[in-house]
Every structure is written in C-alpha cells, then in structure tokens.
Amino acid sequence: MRFRLILISSFLCFLAAGTAWATSGGEWLCDVLGYDEANGRVYIHQLDSGGGDSFGFVAWMETRGPDAGSLHGVDWDRWGEGTGDDPELHKRLAELRAGLTRLPALTWPSLPFSVSTVARDTVPNDMGQDLRLRVRANFGGPLLELTCWVNDRVARPVVYELPGGAGWIWIVAFIGVPYEMGYETQMPVLVRPGEREETIRQVEWRRLKD
C-alpha cells in the first residue's frame, strides 16, 4: 500500500553552508528512471506532486566507489515554479530515460520491523513550533536514521534491484518537511549486500544542485 499523507501546499527555504538548498513544495515523490550501466549510476526524478507548477529535479546516484550513495543534480535541470510544462525539460527527461536500463521492482515488505525516536526538539515557525524527530527505522539490513517532522511514520514503498548482485535502491518514505500535517517525502537509499544493522545510514531530505 502506498504511503500517503494529507497535505496543503506550502513552501520552505533551506539554507546550509556549502550546499545550494532550494525552496521546496511537496509532496516529493521519487520516480526511478533507470540505471546507466556504463558508469554505474542510478537516475531519479524527484517529483513535486503537491499541486505546484514545478518540473521537480533530476539527479543521479553513484553506486560504485567512495561516493556511492550520494545524489548529484544534472546540469540541464531548471527547477522551480513555472517549469512543469517546459517542453525542453520533458524532452531531455525522455531522452535520458530511453538510454537507461530499467531496474526491476521487488515485492518486499513496506513497513519497518521497528521504529524508535532517538532525539527530538522543536524549531520555531511563524505559527509557533515545529516538532522535529530523529527516527531510527529497521527494515532489515542497515538501520536508517531519518529527520522527520510531526511524527515518526516511516515506510519503504519500493525496492529496486541493481544488476549483477550489486545491491538495491530502497525508496524510503517519511515526513521530510514540517508543514501542516506533513508532506510525504521519498528518498532513494543505496543498500549493498552484507550491510548489517550495526551500520547506521543518515537520511534527510535535501535538494542538491551541482
């Protein structure tokens, strides 16, 4: 069952040193475009499905080497309001998708074995305070530590298998931005064979722009 949350469209501006953060709508849902066998990259399209007029953004994830698991934005993306119907962006997206190998989706459980809150605080907003949670979720394999807002609901709606036994891409769903009842945020997480529960993977919604 798809992990969905009621939402009201709003916007949030994140700022962080060394990284270009951007105004975000919601919900942010992940469309895995496919796998580039030549360089071992998985491409994803992060979709703003909250009713805004944004194309979203396209990024690639390394699956090999020291940078494996990191997301990088493509250089042709023009993200923001008014880009949803941009024909050039849709043309580039279609061309990219056509050159990728489709990854098989596996039928795996979507709910974690256990969820625990390891830290909590509040962040001021115009209306009062937002509850921020550091949530640890166990799906089997590495533990995920996610920055959640409002509550600790976490799910794994889709798992994709990488070629050659190289691992999996987990799509993890949680409340990633702190507005109204919360937006579903989906993030891709690279999981390699043999990763055990002693490994803790940090997951937080962010839009990277190279």
Short mmCIF file of C-alpha atoms in Angstrom, two decimals:
data_model
loop_
_atom_site.label_atom_id
_atom_site.label_comp_id
_atom_site.label_asym_id
_atom_site.label_seq_id
_atom_site.Cartn_x
_atom_site.Cartn_y
_atom_site.Cartn_z
CA MET A 1 0.00 0.00 0.00
CA ARG A 2 1.34 3.38 -0.90
CA PHE A 3 2.37 5.56 1.99
CA ARG A 4 0.35 8.74 1.55
CA LEU A 5 -0.31 11.75 3.71
CA ILE A 6 -2.81 14.62 3.52
CA LEU A 7 -1.08 17.84 2.55
CA ILE A 8 -1.62 21.52 1.93
CA SER A 9 0.84 23.16 -0.46
CA SER A 10 3.38 25.44 1.22
CA PHE A 11 6.96 26.41 0.68
CA LEU A 12 10.15 26.10 2.72
CA CYS A 13 13.57 27.60 2.13
CA PHE A 14 16.53 25.63 3.48
CA LEU A 15 19.95 27.27 3.77
CA ALA A 16 23.19 25.45 4.51
CA ALA A 17 26.84 26.34 4.03
CA GLY A 18 28.48 24.69 1.03
CA THR A 19 25.22 23.35 -0.41
CA ALA A 20 22.62 25.11 -2.52
CA TRP A 21 19.29 24.43 -0.84
CA ALA A 22 16.08 25.47 -2.51
CA THR A 23 12.51 26.38 -1.81
CA SER A 24 10.53 23.16 -1.67
CA GLY A 25 6.91 22.31 -2.20
CA GLY A 26 5.55 18.85 -1.56
CA GLU A 27 4.95 16.06 -1.70
CA TRP A 28 8.34 14.93 -3.00
CA LEU A 29 7.95 11.57 -4.70
CA CYS A 30 10.71 9.54 -6.36
CA ASP A 31 10.50 8.18 -9.90
CA VAL A 32 13.49 5.90 -10.55
CA LEU A 33 14.30 6.44 -14.22
CA GLY A 34 16.80 3.61 -14.61
CA TYR A 35 20.42 2.52 -14.48
CA ASP A 36 23.35 3.65 -16.62
CA GLU A 37 25.49 0.52 -16.97
CA ALA A 38 28.48 2.41 -18.39
CA ASN A 39 29.11 4.49 -15.27
CA GLY A 40 27.11 2.63 -12.62
CA ARG A 41 24.69 5.48 -11.93
CA VAL A 42 21.02 5.34 -11.00
CA TYR A 43 18.96 8.31 -12.22
CA ILE A 44 15.90 9.55 -10.38
CA HIS A 45 13.28 12.23 -11.00
CA GLN A 46 12.16 13.91 -7.79
CA LEU A 47 8.55 14.96 -8.42
CA ASP A 48 6.74 17.76 -6.63
CA SER A 49 3.21 16.34 -6.62
CA GLY A 50 1.74 18.89 -4.22
CA GLY A 51 -0.16 20.78 -6.89
CA GLY A 52 2.54 23.28 -7.80
CA ASP A 53 3.87 24.02 -11.28
CA SER A 54 7.35 22.60 -10.84
CA PHE A 55 9.14 20.06 -13.03
CA GLY A 56 10.88 18.79 -9.92
CA PHE A 57 14.51 17.87 -10.37
CA VAL A 58 16.60 15.12 -11.89
CA ALA A 59 19.59 13.62 -10.12
CA TRP A 60 21.95 10.67 -10.33
CA MET A 61 23.33 8.44 -7.60
CA GLU A 62 26.69 6.74 -7.68
CA THR A 63 26.54 3.01 -6.92
CA ARG A 64 30.30 2.40 -7.02
CA GLY A 65 33.39 3.81 -5.35
CA PRO A 66 33.84 6.20 -2.41
CA ASP A 67 30.98 8.49 -3.47
CA ALA A 68 28.42 5.67 -3.67
CA GLY A 69 25.01 6.69 -2.37
CA SER A 70 25.44 10.43 -2.94
CA LEU A 71 22.95 12.36 -5.08
CA HIS A 72 24.09 14.87 -7.70
CA GLY A 73 21.90 17.10 -9.84
CA VAL A 74 22.13 17.03 -13.63
CA ASP A 75 23.46 20.18 -15.25
CA TRP A 76 20.42 20.78 -17.50
CA ASP A 77 17.79 20.96 -14.77
CA ARG A 78 15.88 24.25 -14.35
CA TRP A 79 13.98 23.70 -11.14
CA GLY A 80 11.24 25.94 -9.77
CA GLU A 81 7.74 27.26 -10.26
CA GLY A 82 6.64 27.59 -13.88
CA THR A 83 8.84 24.73 -15.12
CA GLY A 84 6.21 21.97 -15.01
CA ASP A 85 5.23 22.32 -18.69
CA ASP A 86 8.65 23.21 -20.03
CA PRO A 87 8.93 21.18 -23.29
CA GLU A 88 12.72 21.22 -23.29
CA LEU A 89 12.89 19.68 -19.81
CA HIS A 90 10.43 16.95 -20.75
CA LYS A 91 12.37 16.25 -23.96
CA ARG A 92 15.64 15.90 -22.03
CA LEU A 93 13.93 13.65 -19.48
CA ALA A 94 12.53 11.36 -22.19
CA GLU A 95 15.94 11.13 -23.91
CA LEU A 96 17.60 10.28 -20.61
CA ARG A 97 15.05 7.62 -19.72
CA ALA A 98 15.34 6.00 -23.18
CA GLY A 99 19.08 5.41 -22.68
CA LEU A 100 18.78 3.75 -19.26
CA THR A 101 18.21 0.16 -18.20
CA ARG A 102 15.02 -0.30 -16.26
CA LEU A 103 15.54 -1.67 -12.76
CA PRO A 104 13.23 -4.45 -11.55
CA ALA A 105 10.99 -3.59 -8.60
CA LEU A 106 10.92 -6.25 -5.88
CA THR A 107 7.97 -7.31 -3.77
CA TRP A 108 9.33 -6.60 -0.30
CA PRO A 109 7.56 -5.55 2.92
CA SER A 110 6.95 -1.81 3.06
CA LEU A 111 6.75 -1.38 6.85
CA PRO A 112 9.78 -1.47 9.18
CA PHE A 113 10.28 -4.16 11.80
CA SER A 114 10.73 -1.43 14.39
CA VAL A 115 10.82 2.36 14.71
CA SER A 116 12.25 4.36 17.60
CA THR A 117 12.76 8.07 18.24
CA VAL A 118 16.35 8.72 19.33
CA ALA A 119 16.15 12.53 19.58
CA ARG A 120 13.55 15.28 19.43
CA ASP A 121 13.43 19.05 19.55
CA THR A 122 11.33 21.92 18.24
CA VAL A 123 12.08 24.54 15.62
CA PRO A 124 10.32 27.95 15.70
CA ASN A 125 7.97 28.91 12.88
CA ASP A 126 5.55 31.78 12.22
CA MET A 127 2.74 29.94 13.99
CA GLY A 128 4.66 28.55 16.95
CA GLN A 129 6.89 25.45 16.98
CA ASP A 130 7.56 22.52 14.63
CA LEU A 131 8.34 19.16 16.19
CA ARG A 132 11.49 17.62 14.71
CA LEU A 133 12.34 13.98 15.33
CA ARG A 134 15.40 11.84 14.74
CA VAL A 135 13.88 8.47 13.92
CA ARG A 136 15.65 5.13 13.63
CA ALA A 137 13.93 2.56 11.39
CA ASN A 138 14.85 -1.10 10.98
CA PHE A 139 13.83 -2.74 7.69
CA GLY A 140 16.49 -5.44 7.97
CA GLY A 141 19.98 -4.58 6.81
CA PRO A 142 21.40 -1.16 7.75
CA LEU A 143 19.47 0.96 10.22
CA LEU A 144 18.14 4.21 8.80
CA GLU A 145 18.21 7.42 10.83
CA LEU A 146 15.79 9.94 9.34
CA THR A 147 14.99 13.55 10.13
CA CYS A 148 11.19 13.50 10.42
CA TRP A 149 8.70 16.22 11.24
CA VAL A 150 5.39 15.92 13.10
CA ASN A 151 5.54 12.16 13.68
CA ASP A 152 7.69 9.06 13.21
CA ARG A 153 5.89 7.35 10.33
CA VAL A 154 8.36 5.66 8.01
CA ALA A 155 7.79 3.22 5.13
CA ARG A 156 9.67 1.63 2.24
CA PRO A 157 7.13 1.54 -0.61
CA VAL A 158 9.51 0.29 -3.34
CA VAL A 159 12.79 -1.62 -3.58
CA TYR A 160 14.76 -1.79 -6.86
CA GLU A 161 17.43 -4.41 -7.57
CA LEU A 162 20.75 -3.36 -9.11
CA PRO A 163 22.32 -5.56 -11.81
CA GLY A 164 24.94 -8.18 -11.01
CA GLY A 165 24.11 -8.51 -7.33
CA ALA A 166 25.48 -5.01 -6.63
CA GLY A 167 22.73 -4.18 -4.15
CA TRP A 168 19.40 -2.39 -4.01
CA ILE A 169 17.85 1.04 -4.12
CA TRP A 170 15.36 1.45 -1.29
CA ILE A 171 12.78 4.20 -1.75
CA VAL A 172 12.09 5.39 1.78
CA ALA A 173 9.03 7.48 2.61
CA PHE A 174 8.74 9.77 5.63
CA ILE A 175 7.60 13.27 6.60
CA GLY A 176 10.54 15.28 5.37
CA VAL A 177 9.33 18.90 5.58
CA PRO A 178 7.47 20.48 8.51
CA TYR A 179 4.24 21.97 7.20
CA GLU A 180 0.60 21.36 8.10
CA MET A 181 0.09 17.59 8.56
CA GLY A 182 3.33 16.93 6.71
CA TYR A 183 4.40 16.06 3.21
CA GLU A 184 5.35 12.59 2.14
CA THR A 185 9.00 12.72 1.13
CA GLN A 186 10.59 9.86 -0.78
CA MET A 187 14.36 9.49 -0.85
CA PRO A 188 16.50 6.84 -2.59
CA VAL A 189 18.93 4.93 -0.36
CA LEU A 190 21.67 2.68 -1.72
CA VAL A 191 22.00 -0.60 0.19
CA ARG A 192 24.82 -3.01 -0.56
CA PRO A 193 24.91 -6.77 0.09
CA GLY A 194 26.16 -7.69 3.53
CA GLU A 195 25.29 -4.39 5.24
CA ARG A 196 24.17 -5.22 8.75
CA GLU A 197 22.23 -3.46 11.48
CA GLU A 198 25.45 -2.12 13.01
CA THR A 199 25.57 0.27 10.06
CA ILE A 200 23.55 3.45 10.55
CA ARG A 201 22.62 5.37 7.40
CA GLN A 202 21.68 9.05 7.71
CA VAL A 203 18.68 10.11 5.58
CA GLU A 204 17.44 13.68 5.24
CA TRP A 205 15.51 15.45 2.53
CA ARG A 206 17.66 17.87 0.62
CA ARG A 207 17.87 19.10 -2.91
CA LEU A 208 21.44 19.10 -4.18
CA LYS A 209 22.39 21.35 -7.08
CA ASP A 210 25.86 20.84 -8.53
#
